[in-house]
Short mmCIF file of C-alpha atoms and ligand atoms in Angstrom, two decimals:
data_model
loop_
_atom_site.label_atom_id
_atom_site.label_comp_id
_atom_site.label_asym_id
_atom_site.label_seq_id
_atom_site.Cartn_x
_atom_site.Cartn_y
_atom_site.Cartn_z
CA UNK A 1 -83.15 61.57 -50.67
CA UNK A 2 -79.71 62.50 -50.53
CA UNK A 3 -77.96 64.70 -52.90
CA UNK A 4 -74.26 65.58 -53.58
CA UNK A 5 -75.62 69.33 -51.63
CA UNK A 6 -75.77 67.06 -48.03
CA UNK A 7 -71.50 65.87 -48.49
CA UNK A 8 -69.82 68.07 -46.38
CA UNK A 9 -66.77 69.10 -47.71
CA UNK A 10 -63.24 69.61 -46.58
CA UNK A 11 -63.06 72.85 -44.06
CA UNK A 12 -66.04 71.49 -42.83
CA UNK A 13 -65.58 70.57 -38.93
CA UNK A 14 -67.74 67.85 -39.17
CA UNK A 15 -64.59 65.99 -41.14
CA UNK A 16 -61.71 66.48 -38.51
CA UNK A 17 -63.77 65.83 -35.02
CA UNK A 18 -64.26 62.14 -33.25
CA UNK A 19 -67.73 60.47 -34.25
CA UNK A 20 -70.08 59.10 -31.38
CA UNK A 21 -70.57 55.57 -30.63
CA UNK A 22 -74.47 55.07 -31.33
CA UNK A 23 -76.63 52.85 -29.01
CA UNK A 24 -79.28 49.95 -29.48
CA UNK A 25 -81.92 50.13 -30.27
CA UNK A 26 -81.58 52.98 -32.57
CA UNK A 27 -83.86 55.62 -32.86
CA UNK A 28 -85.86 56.47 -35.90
CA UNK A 29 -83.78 59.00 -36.94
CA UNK A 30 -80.51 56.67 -37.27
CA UNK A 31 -82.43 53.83 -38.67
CA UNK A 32 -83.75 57.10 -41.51
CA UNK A 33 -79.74 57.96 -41.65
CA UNK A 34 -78.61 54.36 -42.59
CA UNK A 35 -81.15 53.95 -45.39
CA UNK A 36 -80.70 57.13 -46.47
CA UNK A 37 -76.82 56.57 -46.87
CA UNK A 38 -77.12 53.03 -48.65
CA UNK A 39 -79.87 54.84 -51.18
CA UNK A 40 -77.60 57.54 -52.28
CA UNK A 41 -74.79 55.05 -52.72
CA UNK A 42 -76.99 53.03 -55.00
CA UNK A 43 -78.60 55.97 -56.86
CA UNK A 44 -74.69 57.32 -56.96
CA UNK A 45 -74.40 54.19 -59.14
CA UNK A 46 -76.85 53.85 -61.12
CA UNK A 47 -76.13 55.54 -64.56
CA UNK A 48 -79.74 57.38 -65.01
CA UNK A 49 -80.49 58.49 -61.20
CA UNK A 50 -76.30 59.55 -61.01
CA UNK A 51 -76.60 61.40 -64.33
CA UNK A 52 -79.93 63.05 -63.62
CA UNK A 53 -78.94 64.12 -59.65
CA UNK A 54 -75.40 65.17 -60.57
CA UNK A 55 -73.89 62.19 -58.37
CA UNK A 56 -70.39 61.16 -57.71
CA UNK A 57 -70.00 56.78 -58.35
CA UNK A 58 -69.54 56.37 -54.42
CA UNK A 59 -68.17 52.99 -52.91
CA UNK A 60 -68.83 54.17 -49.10
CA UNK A 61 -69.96 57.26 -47.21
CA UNK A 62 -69.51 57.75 -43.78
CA UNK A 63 -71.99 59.97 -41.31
CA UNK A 64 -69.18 62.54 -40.41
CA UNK A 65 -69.64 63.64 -44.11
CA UNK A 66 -73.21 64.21 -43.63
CA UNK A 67 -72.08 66.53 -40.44
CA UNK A 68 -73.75 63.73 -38.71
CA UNK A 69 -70.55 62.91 -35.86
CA UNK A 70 -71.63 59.08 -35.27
CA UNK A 71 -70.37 55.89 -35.89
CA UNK A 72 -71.89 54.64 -39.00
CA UNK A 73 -70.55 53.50 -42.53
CA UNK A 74 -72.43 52.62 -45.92
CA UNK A 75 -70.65 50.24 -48.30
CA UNK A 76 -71.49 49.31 -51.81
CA UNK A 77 -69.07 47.96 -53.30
CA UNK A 78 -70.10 46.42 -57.07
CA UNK A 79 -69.45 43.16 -57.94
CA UNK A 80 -66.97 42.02 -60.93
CA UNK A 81 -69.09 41.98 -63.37
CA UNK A 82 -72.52 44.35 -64.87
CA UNK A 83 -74.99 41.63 -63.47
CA UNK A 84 -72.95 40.22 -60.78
CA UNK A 85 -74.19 40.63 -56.94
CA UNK A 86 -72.47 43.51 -55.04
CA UNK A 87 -69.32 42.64 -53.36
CA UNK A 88 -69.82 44.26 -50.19
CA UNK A 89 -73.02 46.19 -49.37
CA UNK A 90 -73.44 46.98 -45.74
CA UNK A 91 -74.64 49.52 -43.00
CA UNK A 92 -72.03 48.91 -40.60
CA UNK A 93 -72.50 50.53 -36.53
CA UNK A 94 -69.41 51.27 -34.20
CA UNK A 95 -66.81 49.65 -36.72
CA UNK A 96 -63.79 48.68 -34.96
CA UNK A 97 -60.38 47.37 -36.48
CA UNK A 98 -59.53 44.44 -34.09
CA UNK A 99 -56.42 43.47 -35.86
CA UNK A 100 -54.83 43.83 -39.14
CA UNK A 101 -51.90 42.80 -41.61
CA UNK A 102 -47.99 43.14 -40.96
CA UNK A 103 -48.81 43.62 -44.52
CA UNK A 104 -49.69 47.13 -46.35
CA UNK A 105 -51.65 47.65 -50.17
CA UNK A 106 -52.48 51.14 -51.67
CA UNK A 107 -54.56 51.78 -54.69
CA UNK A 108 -52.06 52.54 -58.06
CA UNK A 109 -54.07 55.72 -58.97
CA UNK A 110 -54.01 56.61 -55.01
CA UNK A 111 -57.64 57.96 -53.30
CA UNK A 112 -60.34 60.62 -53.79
CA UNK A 113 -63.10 60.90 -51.57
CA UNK A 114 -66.83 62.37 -51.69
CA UNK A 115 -66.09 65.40 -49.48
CA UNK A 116 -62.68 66.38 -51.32
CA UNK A 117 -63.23 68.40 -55.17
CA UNK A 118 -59.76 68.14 -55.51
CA UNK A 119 -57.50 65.70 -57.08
CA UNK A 120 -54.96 64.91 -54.18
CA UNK A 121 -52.05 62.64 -56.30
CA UNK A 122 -50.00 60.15 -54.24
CA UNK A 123 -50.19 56.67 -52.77
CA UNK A 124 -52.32 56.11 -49.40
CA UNK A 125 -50.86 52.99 -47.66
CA UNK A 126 -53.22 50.73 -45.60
CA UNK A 127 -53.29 47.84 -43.90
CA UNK A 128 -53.98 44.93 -47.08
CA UNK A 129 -55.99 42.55 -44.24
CA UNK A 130 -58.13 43.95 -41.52
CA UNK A 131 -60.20 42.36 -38.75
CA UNK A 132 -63.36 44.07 -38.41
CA UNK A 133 -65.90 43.94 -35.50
CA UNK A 134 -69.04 46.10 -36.06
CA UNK A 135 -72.62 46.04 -35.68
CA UNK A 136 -75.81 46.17 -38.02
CA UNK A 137 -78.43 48.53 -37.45
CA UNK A 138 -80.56 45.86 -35.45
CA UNK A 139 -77.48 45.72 -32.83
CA UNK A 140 -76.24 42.47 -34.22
CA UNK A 141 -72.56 42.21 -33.66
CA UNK A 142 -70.48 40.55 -36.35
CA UNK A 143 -66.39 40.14 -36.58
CA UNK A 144 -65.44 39.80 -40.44
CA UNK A 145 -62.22 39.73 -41.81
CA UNK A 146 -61.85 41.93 -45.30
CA UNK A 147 -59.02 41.98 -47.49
CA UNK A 148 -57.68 44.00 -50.84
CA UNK A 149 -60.17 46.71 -52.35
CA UNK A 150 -62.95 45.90 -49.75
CA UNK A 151 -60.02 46.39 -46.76
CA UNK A 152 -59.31 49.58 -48.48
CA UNK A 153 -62.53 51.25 -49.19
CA UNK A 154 -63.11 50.06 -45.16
CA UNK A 155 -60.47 51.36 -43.39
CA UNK A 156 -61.00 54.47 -45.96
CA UNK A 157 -64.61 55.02 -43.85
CA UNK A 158 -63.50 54.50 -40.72
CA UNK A 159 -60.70 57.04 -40.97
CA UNK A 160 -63.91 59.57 -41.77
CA UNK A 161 -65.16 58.66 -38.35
CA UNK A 162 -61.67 59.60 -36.53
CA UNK A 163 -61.21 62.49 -38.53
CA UNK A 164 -58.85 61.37 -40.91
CA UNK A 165 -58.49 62.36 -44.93
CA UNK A 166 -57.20 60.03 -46.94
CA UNK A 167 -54.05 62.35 -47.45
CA UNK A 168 -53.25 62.74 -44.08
CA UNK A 169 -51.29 59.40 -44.93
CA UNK A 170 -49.62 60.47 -48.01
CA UNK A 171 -45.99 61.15 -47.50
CA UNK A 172 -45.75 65.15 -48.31
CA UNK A 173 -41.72 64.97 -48.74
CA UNK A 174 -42.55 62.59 -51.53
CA UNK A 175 -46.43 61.56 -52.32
CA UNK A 176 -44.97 58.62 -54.81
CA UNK A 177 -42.44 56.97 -52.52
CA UNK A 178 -42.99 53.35 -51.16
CA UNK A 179 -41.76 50.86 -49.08
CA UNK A 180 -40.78 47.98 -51.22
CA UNK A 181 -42.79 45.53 -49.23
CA UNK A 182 -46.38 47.75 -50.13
CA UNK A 183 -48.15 45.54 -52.16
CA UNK A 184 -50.04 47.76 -55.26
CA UNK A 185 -53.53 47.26 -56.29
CA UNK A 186 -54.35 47.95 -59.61
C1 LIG B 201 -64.39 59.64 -54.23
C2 LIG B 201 -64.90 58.67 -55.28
C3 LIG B 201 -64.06 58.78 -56.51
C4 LIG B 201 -66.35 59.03 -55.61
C5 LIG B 201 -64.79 57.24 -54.74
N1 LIG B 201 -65.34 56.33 -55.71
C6 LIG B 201 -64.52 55.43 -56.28
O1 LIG B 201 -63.39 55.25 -55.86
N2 LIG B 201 -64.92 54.80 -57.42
C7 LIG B 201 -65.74 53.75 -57.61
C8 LIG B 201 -65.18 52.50 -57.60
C9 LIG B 201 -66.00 51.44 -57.83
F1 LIG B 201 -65.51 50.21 -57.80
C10 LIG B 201 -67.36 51.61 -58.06
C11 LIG B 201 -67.89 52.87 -58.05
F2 LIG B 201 -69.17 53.04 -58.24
C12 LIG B 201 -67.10 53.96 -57.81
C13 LIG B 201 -65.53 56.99 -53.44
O2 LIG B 201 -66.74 56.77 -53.48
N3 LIG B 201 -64.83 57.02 -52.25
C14 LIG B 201 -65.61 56.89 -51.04
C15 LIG B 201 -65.49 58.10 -50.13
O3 LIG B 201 -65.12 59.20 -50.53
N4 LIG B 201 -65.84 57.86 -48.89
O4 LIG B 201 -65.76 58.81 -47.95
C16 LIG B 201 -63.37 57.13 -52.14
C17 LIG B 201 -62.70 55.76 -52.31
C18 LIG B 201 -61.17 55.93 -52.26
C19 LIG B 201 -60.64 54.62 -51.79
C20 LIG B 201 -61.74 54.00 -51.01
C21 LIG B 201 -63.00 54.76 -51.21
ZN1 LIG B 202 -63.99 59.88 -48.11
#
């Protein structure tokens, strides 16, 4: 079971080094990883298990964060609504951006992340459409497009496996500037 004590975080190497493509079929281990990263996403949102283990309400964790340097994401991304489905929940191998948007979006109250106890103001622009080929953890390969929060929260993962923090793309000179064709999500 995961705990807030296995998130790297920033200063950690793990978070600024190029993760490994895994191979099919994946071994034990991996297939352990990928539950293991969808559980603490779901306890992370679950109001008892979060309160009781001290968990940050995560949308998405990547492996790098776990100092594990491989290609894999978790998503869980709630639905509208208390009772509705999950939007997105997913284990998703060797995620690759095919194509994307002329278009960018950013978040209104900008990014945190897991492995960053800091508040880091400023907007993080991102592609608002993405193309995404990936594969599950039976080796299936799938090519989705994603587009607004979902798009966000993505590209927000895969950054973690290319060693990118979320604000390595704010603008230092001035964290609150924008082009005028960013489109803002509240
Ligand atoms: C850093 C943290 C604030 C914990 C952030 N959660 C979040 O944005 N809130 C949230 C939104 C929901 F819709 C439902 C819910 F349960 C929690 C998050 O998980 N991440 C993921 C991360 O750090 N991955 O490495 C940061 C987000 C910033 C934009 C995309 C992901
Ligand atoms: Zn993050």
């Amino acid at each position: 079971m995961l705990t807030m004590e296995n998130i790297v975080r920033e200063g950690h190497p793990a978070l600024r080094e190029i993760a490994e493509p895994l191979s099919f079929p994946l071994s034990e281990e991996d297939l352990t990883l990928a539950n293991e990263m969808m559980e603490f996403l779901e306890n992370s949102q679950d109001p008892e298990i979060s309160e009781e283990m001290g968990l940050r309400a995560g949308v998405g964790l990547a492996a790098p964060q776990l100092a594990v340097k491989k290609r894999m994401i978790a998503l869980l991304i709630p639905g509208e609504y208390e009772d509705d489905p999950p939007e997105l929940q997913e284990v998703m191998v060797n995620p690759r951006i095919v194509s994307h948007s002329v278009e960018d979006i950013c978040l209104k109250d900008g990014e945190g992340c897991l492995s960053v106890d800091r508040d880091v103001p400023g907007y993080v622009v991102r592609h608002s459409r993405i193309t995404l080929s990936y594969q599950d953890v039976t080796g299936k390969t799938f090519k989705k497009r994603f587009k607004g929060y979902p798009a966000i929260v993505l590209q927000h993962e895969i950054d973690h496996l290319n060693g990118v923090m979320f604000y390595d793309h704010i603008n230092q000179e001035s964290p609150m500037a924008l082009d005028e064709d960013v489109k803002i999500l509240g």
